[in-house]
One Martini backbone bead per residue (centre of mass of N, CA, C, O) as a GRO file, in nm:
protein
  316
    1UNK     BB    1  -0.529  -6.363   1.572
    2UNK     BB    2  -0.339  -6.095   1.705
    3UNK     BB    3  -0.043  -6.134   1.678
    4UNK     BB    4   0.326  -6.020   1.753
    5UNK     BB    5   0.402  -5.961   1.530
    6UNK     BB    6   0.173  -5.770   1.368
    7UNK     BB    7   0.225  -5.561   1.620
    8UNK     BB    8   0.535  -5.498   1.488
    9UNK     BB    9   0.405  -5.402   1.214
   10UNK     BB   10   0.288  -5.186   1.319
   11UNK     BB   11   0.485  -5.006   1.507
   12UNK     BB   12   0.627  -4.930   1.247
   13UNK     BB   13   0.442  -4.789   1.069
   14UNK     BB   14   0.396  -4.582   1.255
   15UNK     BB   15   0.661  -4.454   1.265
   16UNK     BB   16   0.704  -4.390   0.945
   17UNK     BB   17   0.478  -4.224   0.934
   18UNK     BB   18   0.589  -4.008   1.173
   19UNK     BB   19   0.860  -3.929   1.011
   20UNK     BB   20   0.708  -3.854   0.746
   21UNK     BB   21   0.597  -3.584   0.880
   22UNK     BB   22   0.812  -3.436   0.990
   23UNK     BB   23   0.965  -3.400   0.745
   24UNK     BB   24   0.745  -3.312   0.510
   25UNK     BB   25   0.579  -3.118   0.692
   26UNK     BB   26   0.497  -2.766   0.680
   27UNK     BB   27   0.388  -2.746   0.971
   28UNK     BB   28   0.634  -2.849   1.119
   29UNK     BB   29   0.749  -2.743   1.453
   30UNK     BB   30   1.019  -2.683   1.613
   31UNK     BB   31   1.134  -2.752   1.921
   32UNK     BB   32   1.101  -2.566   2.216
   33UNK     BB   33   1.122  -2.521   2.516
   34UNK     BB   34   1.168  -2.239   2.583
   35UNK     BB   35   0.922  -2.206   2.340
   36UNK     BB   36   0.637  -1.987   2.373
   37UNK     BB   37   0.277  -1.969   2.348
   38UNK     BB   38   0.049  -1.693   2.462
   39UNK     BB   39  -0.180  -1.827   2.355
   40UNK     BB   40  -0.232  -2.079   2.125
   41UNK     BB   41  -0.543  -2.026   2.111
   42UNK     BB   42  -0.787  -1.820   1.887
   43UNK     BB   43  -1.093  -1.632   1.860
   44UNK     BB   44  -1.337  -1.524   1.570
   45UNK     BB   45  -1.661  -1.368   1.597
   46UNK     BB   46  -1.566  -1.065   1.474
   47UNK     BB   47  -1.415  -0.768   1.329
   48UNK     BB   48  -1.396  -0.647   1.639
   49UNK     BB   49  -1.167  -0.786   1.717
   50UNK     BB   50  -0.880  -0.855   1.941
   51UNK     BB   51  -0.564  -1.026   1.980
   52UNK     BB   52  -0.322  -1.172   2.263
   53UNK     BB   53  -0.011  -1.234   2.240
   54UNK     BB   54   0.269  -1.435   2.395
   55UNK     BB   55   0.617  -1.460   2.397
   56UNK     BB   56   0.860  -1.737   2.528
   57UNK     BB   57   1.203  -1.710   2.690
   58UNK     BB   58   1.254  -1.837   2.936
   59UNK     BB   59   1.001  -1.667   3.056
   60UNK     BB   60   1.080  -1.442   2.853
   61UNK     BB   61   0.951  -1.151   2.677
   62UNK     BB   62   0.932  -1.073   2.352
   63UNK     BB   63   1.005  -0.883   2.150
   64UNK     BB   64   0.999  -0.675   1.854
   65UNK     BB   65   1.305  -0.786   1.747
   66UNK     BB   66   1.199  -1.102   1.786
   67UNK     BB   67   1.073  -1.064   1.503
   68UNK     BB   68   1.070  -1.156   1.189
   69UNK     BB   69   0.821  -1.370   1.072
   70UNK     BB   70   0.451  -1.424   0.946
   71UNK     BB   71   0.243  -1.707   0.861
   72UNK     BB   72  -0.125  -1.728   0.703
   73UNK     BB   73  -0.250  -2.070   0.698
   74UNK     BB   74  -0.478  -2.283   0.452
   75UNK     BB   75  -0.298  -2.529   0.419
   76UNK     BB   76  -0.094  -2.411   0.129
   77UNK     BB   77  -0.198  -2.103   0.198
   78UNK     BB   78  -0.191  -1.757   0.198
   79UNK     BB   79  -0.312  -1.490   0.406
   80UNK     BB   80  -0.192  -1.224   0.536
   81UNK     BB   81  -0.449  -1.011   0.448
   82UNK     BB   82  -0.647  -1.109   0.667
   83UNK     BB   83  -0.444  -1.002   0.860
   84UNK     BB   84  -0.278  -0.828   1.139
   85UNK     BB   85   0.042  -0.776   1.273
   86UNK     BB   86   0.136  -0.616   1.577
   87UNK     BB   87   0.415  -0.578   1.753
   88UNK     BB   88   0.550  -0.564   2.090
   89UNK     BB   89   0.761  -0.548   2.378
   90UNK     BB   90   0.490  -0.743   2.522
   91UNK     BB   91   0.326  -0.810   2.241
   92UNK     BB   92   0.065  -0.912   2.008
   93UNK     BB   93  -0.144  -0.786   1.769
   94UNK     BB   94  -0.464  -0.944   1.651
   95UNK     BB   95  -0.632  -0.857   1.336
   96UNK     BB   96  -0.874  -0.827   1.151
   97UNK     BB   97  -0.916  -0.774   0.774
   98UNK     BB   98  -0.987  -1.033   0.559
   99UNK     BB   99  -1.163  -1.211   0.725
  100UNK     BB  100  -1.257  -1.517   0.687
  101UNK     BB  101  -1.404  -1.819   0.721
  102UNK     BB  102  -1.218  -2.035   0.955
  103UNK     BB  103  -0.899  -2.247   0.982
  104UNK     BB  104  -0.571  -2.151   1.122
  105UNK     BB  105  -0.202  -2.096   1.086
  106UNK     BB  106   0.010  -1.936   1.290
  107UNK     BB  107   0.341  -1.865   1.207
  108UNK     BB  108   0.612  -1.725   1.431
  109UNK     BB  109   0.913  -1.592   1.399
  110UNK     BB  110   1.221  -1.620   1.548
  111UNK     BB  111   1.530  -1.628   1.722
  112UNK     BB  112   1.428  -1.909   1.853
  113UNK     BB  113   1.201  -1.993   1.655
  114UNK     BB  114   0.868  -2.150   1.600
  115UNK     BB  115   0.485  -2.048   1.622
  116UNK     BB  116   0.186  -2.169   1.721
  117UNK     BB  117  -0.164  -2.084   1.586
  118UNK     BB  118  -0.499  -2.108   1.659
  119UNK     BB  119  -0.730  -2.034   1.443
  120UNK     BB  120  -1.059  -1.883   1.433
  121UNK     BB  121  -1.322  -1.841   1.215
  122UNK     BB  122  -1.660  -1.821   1.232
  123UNK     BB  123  -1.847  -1.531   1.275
  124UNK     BB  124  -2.130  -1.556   1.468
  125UNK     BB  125  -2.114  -1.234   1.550
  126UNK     BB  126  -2.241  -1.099   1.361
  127UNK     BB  127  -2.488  -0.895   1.290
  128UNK     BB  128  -2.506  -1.011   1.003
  129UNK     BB  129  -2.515  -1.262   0.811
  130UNK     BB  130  -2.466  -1.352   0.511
  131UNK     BB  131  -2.710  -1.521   0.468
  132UNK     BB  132  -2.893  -1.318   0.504
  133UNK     BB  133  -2.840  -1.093   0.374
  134UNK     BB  134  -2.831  -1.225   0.070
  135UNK     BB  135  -3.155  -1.311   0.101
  136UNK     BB  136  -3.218  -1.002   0.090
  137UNK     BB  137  -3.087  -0.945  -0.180
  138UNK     BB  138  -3.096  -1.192  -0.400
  139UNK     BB  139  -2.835  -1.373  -0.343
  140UNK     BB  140  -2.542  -1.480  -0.327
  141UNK     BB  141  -2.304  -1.603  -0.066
  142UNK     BB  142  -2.055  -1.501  -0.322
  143UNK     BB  143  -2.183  -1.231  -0.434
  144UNK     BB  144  -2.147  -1.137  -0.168
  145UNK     BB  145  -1.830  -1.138  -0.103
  146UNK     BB  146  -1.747  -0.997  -0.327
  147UNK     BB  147  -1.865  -0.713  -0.244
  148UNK     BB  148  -1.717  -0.711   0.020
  149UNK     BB  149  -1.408  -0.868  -0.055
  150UNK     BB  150  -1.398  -1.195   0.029
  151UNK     BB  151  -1.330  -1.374  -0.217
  152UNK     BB  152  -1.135  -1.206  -0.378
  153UNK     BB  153  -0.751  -1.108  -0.357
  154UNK     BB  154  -0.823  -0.891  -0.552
  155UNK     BB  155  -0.768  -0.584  -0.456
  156UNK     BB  156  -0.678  -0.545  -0.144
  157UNK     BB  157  -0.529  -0.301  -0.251
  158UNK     BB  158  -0.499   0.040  -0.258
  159UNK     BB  159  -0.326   0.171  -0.603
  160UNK     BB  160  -0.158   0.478  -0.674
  161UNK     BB  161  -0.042   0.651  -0.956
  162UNK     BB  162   0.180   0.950  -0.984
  163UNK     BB  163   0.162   1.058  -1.299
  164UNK     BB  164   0.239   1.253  -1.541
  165UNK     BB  165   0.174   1.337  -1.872
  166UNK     BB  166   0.443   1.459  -1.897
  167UNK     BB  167   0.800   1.393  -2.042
  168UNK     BB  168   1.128   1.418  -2.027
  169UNK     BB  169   1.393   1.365  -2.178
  170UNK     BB  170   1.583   1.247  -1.874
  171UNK     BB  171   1.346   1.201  -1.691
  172UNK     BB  172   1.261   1.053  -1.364
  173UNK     BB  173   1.086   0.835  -1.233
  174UNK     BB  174   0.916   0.825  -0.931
  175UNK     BB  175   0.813   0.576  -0.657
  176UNK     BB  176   0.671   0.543  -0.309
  177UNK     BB  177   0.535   0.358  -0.175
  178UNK     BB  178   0.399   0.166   0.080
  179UNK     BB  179   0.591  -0.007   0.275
  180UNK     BB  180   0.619  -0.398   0.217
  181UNK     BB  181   0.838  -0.632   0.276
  182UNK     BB  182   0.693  -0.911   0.241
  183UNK     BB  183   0.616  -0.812  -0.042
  184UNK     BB  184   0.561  -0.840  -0.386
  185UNK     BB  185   0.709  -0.686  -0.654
  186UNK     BB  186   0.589  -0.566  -1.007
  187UNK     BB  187   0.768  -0.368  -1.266
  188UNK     BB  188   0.610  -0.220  -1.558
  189UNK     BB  189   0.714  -0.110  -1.928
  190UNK     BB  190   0.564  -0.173  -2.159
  191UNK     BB  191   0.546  -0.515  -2.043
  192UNK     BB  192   0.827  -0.462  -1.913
  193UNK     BB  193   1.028  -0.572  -1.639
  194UNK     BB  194   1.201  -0.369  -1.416
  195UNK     BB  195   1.098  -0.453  -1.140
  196UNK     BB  196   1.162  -0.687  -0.846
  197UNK     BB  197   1.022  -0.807  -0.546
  198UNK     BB  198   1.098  -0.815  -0.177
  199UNK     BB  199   1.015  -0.442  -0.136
  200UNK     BB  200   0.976  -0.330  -0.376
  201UNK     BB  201   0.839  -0.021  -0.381
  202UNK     BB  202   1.077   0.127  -0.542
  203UNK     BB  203   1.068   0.336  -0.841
  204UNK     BB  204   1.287   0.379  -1.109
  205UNK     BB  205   1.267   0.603  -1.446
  206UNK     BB  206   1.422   0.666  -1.737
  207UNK     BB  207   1.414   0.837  -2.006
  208UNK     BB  208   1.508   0.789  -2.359
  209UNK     BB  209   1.259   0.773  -2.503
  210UNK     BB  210   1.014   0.851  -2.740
  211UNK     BB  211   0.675   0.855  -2.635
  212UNK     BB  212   0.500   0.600  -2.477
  213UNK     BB  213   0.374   0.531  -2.166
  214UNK     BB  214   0.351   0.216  -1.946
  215UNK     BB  215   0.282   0.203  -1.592
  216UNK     BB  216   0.336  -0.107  -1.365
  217UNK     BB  217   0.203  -0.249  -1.063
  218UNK     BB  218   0.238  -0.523  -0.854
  219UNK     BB  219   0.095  -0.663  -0.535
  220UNK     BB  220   0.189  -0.913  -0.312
  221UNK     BB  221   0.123  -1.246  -0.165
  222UNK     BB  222   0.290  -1.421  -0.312
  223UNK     BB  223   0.022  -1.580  -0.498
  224UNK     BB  224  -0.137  -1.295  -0.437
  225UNK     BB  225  -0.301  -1.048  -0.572
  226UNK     BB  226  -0.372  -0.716  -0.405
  227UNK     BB  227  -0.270  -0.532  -0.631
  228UNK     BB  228  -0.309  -0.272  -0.914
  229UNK     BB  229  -0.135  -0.040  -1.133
  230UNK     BB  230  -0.195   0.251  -1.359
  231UNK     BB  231  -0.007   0.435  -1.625
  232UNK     BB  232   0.025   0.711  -1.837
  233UNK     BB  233   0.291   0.860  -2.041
  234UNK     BB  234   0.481   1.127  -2.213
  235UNK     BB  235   0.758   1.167  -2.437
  236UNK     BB  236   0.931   1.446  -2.457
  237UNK     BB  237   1.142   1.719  -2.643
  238UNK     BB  238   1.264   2.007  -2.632
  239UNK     BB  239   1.263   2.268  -2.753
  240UNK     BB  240   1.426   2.415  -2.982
  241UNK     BB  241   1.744   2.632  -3.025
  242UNK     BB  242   1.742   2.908  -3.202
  243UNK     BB  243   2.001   2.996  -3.479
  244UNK     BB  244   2.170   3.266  -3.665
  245UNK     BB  245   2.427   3.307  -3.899
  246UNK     BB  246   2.740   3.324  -4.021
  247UNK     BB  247   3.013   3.217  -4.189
  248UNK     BB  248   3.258   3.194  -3.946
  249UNK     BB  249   3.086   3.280  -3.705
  250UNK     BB  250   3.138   3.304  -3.363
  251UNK     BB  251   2.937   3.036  -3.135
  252UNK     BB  252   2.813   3.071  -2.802
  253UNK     BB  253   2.705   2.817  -2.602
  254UNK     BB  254   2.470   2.709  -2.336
  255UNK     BB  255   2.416   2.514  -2.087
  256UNK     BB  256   2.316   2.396  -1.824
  257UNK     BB  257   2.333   2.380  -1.514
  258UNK     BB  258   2.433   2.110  -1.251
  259UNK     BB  259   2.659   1.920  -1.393
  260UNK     BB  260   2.942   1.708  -1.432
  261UNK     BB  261   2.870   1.664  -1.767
  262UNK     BB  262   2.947   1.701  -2.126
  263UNK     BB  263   2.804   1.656  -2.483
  264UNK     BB  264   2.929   1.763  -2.776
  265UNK     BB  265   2.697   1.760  -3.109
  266UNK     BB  266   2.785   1.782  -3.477
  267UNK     BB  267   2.556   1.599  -3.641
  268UNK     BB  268   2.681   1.347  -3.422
  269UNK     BB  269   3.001   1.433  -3.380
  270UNK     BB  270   3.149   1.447  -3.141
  271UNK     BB  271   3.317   1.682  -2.916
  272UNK     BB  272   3.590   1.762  -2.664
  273UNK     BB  273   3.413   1.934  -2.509
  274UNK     BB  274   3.292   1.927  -2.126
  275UNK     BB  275   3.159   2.163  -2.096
  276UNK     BB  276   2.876   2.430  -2.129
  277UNK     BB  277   3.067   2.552  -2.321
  278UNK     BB  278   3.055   2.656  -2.661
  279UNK     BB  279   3.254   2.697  -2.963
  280UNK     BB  280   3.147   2.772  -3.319
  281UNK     BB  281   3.237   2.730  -3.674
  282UNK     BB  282   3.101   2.769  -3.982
  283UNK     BB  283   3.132   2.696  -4.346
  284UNK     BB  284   2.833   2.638  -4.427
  285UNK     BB  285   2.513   2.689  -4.604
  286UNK     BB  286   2.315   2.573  -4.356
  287UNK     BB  287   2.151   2.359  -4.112
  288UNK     BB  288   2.228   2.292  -3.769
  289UNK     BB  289   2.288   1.997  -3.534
  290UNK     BB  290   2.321   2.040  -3.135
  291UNK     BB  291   2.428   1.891  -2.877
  292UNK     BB  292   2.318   1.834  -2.525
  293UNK     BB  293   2.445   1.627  -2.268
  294UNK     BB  294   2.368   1.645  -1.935
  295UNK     BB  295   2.546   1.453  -1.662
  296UNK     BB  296   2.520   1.399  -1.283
  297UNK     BB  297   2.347   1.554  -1.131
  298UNK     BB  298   2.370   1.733  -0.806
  299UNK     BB  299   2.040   1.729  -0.833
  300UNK     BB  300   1.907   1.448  -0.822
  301UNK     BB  301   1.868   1.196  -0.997
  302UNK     BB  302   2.166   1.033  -1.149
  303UNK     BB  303   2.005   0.903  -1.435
  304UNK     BB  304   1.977   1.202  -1.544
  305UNK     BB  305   1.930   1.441  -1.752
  306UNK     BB  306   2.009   1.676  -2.038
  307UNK     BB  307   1.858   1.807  -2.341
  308UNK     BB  308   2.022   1.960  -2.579
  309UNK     BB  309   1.879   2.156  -2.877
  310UNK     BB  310   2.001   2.295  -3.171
  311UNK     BB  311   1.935   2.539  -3.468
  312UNK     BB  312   2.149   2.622  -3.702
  313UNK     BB  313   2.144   2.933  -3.931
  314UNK     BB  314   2.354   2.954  -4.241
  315UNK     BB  315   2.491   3.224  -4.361
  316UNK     BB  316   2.671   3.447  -4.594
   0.00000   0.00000   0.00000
């Protein structure tokens, strides 16, 4: 017989399951009487479908200025590539994008707390099923999804990067992909991570080395990676400008114009001169390696410098 303390231990145990569930579950959404969103279910039987959610604060329409961020969710796993959507003043349009079948949870946060909205995506009206297609085609439908886009989601952004083949020692290579702020960029060169984040989509590097370089960036949702791609360019430097001249003949050099600062090195060995020309006089009769590295440009990145070499031949 089911007696009273039974009842009283069962009660005690399933509130502690439901703490426990409160506190620990990723999905349990915080309580606002006032936040509500409408549909809460949306259903997606075919990829030219687009559904239409508002959300609501007391009553009123929360336009895309609340809408901070929003994660396309499957277990434990985001899937934000699979679907698209764009807040609106009045209303949030969700469209399918590279969305497999399944059940997911959309959590969309704002300023005033998150709401869930749960997403159904059977896809039983596509024009012609994955399994008929396969059949028809002889392979598996993961072999068709692979074909698709849908099976893996590596490479699902074309990312192209317009890298010259050719630069000079100073000049700074700039690449400004099409910013998504929620993805998590990372830029490397020659194996070497130069820069990540999300949203840093903007990659700057300035050449200081003669060689080979390989640039390298790669964009995600979260661990997930979407997309990536590679360039390779070469660094060499300017020819240098030859001179001759006599022992003791003064000789005046001019560097670029429209930098800020200039170093003048006789040999590796800085000069006091810090404008763009310098006067000098050899004693000996040999060969002399003359550098001027001119920094700060006026226009262009300011990263960038510009180096010139002289070749003075002194005879007597």
């Amino acid at each position: 017989m089911f007696s009273f303390s039974n009842f009283k231990l069962l009660m005690v145990n399933t509130a502690i399951v439901f703490l426990w569930f409160c506190i620990f579950s990723p999905y349990v959404i915080s309580q606002n009487s006032d936040l509500r969103v409408s549909p809460n279910e949306i259903t997606f039987r075919d990829l030219e479908q687009e559904a239409i959610v508002k959300i609501f604060y007391k009553n009123q329409i929360l336009n895309k200025g609340h809408i901070k961020s929003w994660s396309f969710l499957a277990g434990d796993n985001k899937y934000n590539h699979m679907i698209k959507l764009t807040p609106l003043d009045d209303k949030i349009i969700i469209e399918p994008a590279l969305l497999e079948t399944g059940t997911y949870d959309l959590i969309i946060e704002t300023t005033y707390g998150k709401c869930l909205v749960f997403v159904y995506a059977p896809l039983d009206k596509l024009p012609d099923t994955l399994e008929n297609r396969a059949k028809k085609e002889g392979i598996s439908v993961e072999e068709l999804k692979r074909r698709m886009g849908l099976a893996s989601p590596i490479h699902r952004i074309d990312i192209h990067l317009e890298v010259p083949a050719i630069h000079y020692e100073g000049q700074t290579l700039e690449i400004n992909l099409e910013k998504n702020p929620d993805h998590f960029y990372v830029w490397r060169v020659n194996n070497k991570v130069i820069k990540q984040g999300e949203g840093e989509s903007y990659f700057a590097y300035t050449f200081t080395e003669l060689g080979d370089y390989t640039i390298e960036v790669e964009e995600k949702d979260a661990d997930i990676l979407l997309g990536k791609a590679s360039a390779t360019t070469k660094v060499i430097s300017y020819a240098p400008i030859s001179y001759q001249i006599r022992m003791k003949q003064p000789l005046t050099l001019t560097a670029v114009e429209g930098y800020s600062s200039y170093t003048w090195k006789v040999e590796g060995v800085t000069q006091k001169e810090s404008k763009n020309t310098i006067t000098l006089r050899f004693n000996a009769e040999k060969k002399y390696i003359v550098e001027c590295i001119a920094k700060g440009p006026k226009e262009g990145h300011p990263q960038s410098y510009f180096k010139t070499i002289y070749e003075i031949t002194v005879s007597r």
